[in-house]
Tab-separated table of C-alpha atoms in Angstrom:
chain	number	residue	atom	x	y	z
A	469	UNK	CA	-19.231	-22.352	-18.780
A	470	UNK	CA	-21.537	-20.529	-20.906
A	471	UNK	CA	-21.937	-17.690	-17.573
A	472	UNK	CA	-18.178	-17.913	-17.227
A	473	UNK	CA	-18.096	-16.344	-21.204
A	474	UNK	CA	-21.145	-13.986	-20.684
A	475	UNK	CA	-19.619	-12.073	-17.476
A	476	UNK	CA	-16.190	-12.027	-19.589
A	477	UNK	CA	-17.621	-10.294	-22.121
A	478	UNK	CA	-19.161	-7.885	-19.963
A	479	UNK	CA	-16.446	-7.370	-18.182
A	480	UNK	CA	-14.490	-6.665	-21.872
A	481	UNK	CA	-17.715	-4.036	-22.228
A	482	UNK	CA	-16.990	-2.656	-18.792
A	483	UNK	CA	-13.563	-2.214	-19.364
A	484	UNK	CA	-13.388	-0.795	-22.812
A	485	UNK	CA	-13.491	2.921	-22.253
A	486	UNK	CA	-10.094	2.645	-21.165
A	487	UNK	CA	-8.638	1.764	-24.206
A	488	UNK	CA	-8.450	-1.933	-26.232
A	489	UNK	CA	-9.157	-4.736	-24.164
A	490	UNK	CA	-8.372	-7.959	-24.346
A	491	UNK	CA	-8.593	-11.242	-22.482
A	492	UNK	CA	-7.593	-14.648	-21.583
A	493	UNK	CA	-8.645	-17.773	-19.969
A	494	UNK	CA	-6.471	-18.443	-16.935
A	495	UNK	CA	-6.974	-20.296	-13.521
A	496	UNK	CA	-10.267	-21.400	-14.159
A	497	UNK	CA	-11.452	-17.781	-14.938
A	498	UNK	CA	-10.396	-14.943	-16.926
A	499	UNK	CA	-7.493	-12.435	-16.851
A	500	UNK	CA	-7.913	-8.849	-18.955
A	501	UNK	CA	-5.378	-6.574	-20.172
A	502	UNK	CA	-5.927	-3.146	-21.364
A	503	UNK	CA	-2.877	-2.076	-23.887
A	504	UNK	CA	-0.919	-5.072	-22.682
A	505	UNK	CA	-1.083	-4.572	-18.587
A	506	UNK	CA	-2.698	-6.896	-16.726
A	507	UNK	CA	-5.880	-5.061	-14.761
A	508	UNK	CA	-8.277	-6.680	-13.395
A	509	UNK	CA	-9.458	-10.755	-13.648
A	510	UNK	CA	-12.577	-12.911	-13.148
A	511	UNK	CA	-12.740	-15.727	-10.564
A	512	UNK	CA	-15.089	-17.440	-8.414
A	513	UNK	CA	-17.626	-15.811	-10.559
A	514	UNK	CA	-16.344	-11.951	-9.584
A	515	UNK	CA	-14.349	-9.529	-11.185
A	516	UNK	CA	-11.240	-7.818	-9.388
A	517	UNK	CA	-9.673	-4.970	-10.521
A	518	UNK	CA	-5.924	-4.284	-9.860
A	519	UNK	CA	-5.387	-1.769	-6.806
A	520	UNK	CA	-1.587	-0.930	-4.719
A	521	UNK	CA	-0.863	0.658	-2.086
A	522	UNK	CA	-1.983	3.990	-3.330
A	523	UNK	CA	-5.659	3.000	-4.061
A	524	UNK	CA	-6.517	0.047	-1.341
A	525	UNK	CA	-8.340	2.656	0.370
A	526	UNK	CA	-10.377	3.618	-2.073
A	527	UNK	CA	-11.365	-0.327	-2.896
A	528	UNK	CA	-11.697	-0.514	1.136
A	529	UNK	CA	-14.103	2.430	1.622
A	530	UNK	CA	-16.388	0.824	-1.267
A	531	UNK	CA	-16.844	-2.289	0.463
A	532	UNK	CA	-14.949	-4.062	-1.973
A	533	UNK	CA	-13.046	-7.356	-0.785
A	534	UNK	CA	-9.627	-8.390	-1.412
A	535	UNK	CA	-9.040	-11.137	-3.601
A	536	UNK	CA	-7.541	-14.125	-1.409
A	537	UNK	CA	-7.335	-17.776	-2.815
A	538	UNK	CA	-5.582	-20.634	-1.086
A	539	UNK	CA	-2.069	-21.067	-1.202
A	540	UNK	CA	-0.899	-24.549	0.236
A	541	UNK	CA	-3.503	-24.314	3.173
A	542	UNK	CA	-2.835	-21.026	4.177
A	543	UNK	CA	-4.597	-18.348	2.638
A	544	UNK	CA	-2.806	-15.379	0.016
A	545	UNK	CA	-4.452	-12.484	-0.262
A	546	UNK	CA	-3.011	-11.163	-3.846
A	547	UNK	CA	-3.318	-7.244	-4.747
A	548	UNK	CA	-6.964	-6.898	-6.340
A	549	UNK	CA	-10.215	-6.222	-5.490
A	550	UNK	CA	-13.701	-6.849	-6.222
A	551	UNK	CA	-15.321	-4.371	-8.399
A	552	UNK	CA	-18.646	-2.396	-5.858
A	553	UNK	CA	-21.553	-3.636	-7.106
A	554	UNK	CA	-22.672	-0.709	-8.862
A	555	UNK	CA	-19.778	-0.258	-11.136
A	556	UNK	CA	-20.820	-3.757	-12.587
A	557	UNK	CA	-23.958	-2.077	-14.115
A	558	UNK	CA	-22.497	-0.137	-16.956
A	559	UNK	CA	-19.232	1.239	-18.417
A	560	UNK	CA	-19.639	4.928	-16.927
A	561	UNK	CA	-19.991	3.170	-13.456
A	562	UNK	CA	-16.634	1.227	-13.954
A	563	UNK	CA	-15.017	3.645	-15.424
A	564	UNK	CA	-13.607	5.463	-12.160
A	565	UNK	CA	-12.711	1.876	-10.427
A	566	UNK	CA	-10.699	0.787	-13.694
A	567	UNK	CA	-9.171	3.822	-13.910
A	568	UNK	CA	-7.628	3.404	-10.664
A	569	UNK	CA	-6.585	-0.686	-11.741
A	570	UNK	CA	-5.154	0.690	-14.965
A	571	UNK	CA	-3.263	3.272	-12.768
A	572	UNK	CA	-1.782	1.086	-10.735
A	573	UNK	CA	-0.727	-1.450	-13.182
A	574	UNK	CA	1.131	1.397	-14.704
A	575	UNK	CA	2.730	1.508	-11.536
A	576	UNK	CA	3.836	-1.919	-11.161
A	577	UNK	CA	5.159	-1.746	-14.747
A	578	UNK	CA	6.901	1.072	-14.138
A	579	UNK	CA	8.847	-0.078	-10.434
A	580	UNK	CA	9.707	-3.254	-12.307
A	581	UNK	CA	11.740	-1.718	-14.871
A	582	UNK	CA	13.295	0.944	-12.510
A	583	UNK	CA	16.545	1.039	-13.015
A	584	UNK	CA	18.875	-0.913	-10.577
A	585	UNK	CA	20.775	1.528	-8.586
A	586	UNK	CA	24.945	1.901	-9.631
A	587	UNK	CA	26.859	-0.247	-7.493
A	588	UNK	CA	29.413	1.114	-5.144
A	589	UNK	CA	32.901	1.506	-6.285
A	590	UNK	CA	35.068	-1.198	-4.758
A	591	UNK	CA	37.442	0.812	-1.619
C-alpha cells in the first residue's frame, strides 16, 4: 500500500507541469485528472497515460503497451498506454507523453459534447 501512495505521488509530480493535478483511488489503483479530464491512471503497479487514435503511434513506436485488463474472461484492451520508461524519471521527460494524454482527453471531451446533428424534416 505504502508503494501504491509513493508512485501516486510521483506520478502527481510527473504530471504537474501540465497544469493542477489531482487524483483518486479507483480499481485498486489510482486515476489522475489534470483540470478535471481524466489522463492517465496507475494499475498493476504502472502508469498509463490517455492516447486515441491520433497518438497510438506515437505510444507504439516507444515501446509502450496498451493497457488491457480482463473483462469476463476475455481480455479489453481500453485506450491508454504505459508511460516509456524514461519519461518516469522526471517531469521534463513526461512532459511530451502527457502532453499528448492531456491532448487527447481534450478530444474525447470535446466529441462527447458535439452537438447531435438536426434531424431530418418529416416528408
Amino acid at each position: 500500500m505504502a508503494a501504491d501512495s509513493e508512485l501516486a505521488a510521483h506520478c502527481r509530480e510527473l504530471l504537474a507541469p501540465l497544469g493542477a493535478v489531482r487524483s483518486r483511488r479507483m480499481f485498486g489503483g489510482h486515476g489522475f485528472y489534470v483540470d478535471d479530464l481524466f489522463v492517465a491512471l496507475i494499475a498493476f503497479g504502472r502508469l498509463y497515460l490517455k492516447a486515441d487514435d491520433r497518438s497510438r503511434a506515437r505510444f507504439e513506436a516507444a515501446g509502450c503497451e496498451p493497457f488491457v485488463y480482463d473483462g469476463k474472461g476475455r481480455p479489453v484492451t481500453m485506450s491508454y498506454f504505459t508511460a516509456p520508461e524514461d519519461a518516469m524519471e522526471s517531469p521534463a521527460l513526461m512532459q511530451p507523453w502527457a502532453r499528448l494524454a492531456l491532448e487527447a482527453a481534450v478530444r474525447a471531451r470535446a466529441a462527447k459534447k458535439a452537438p447531435a446533428k438536426p434531424a431530418r424534416p418529416a416528408r
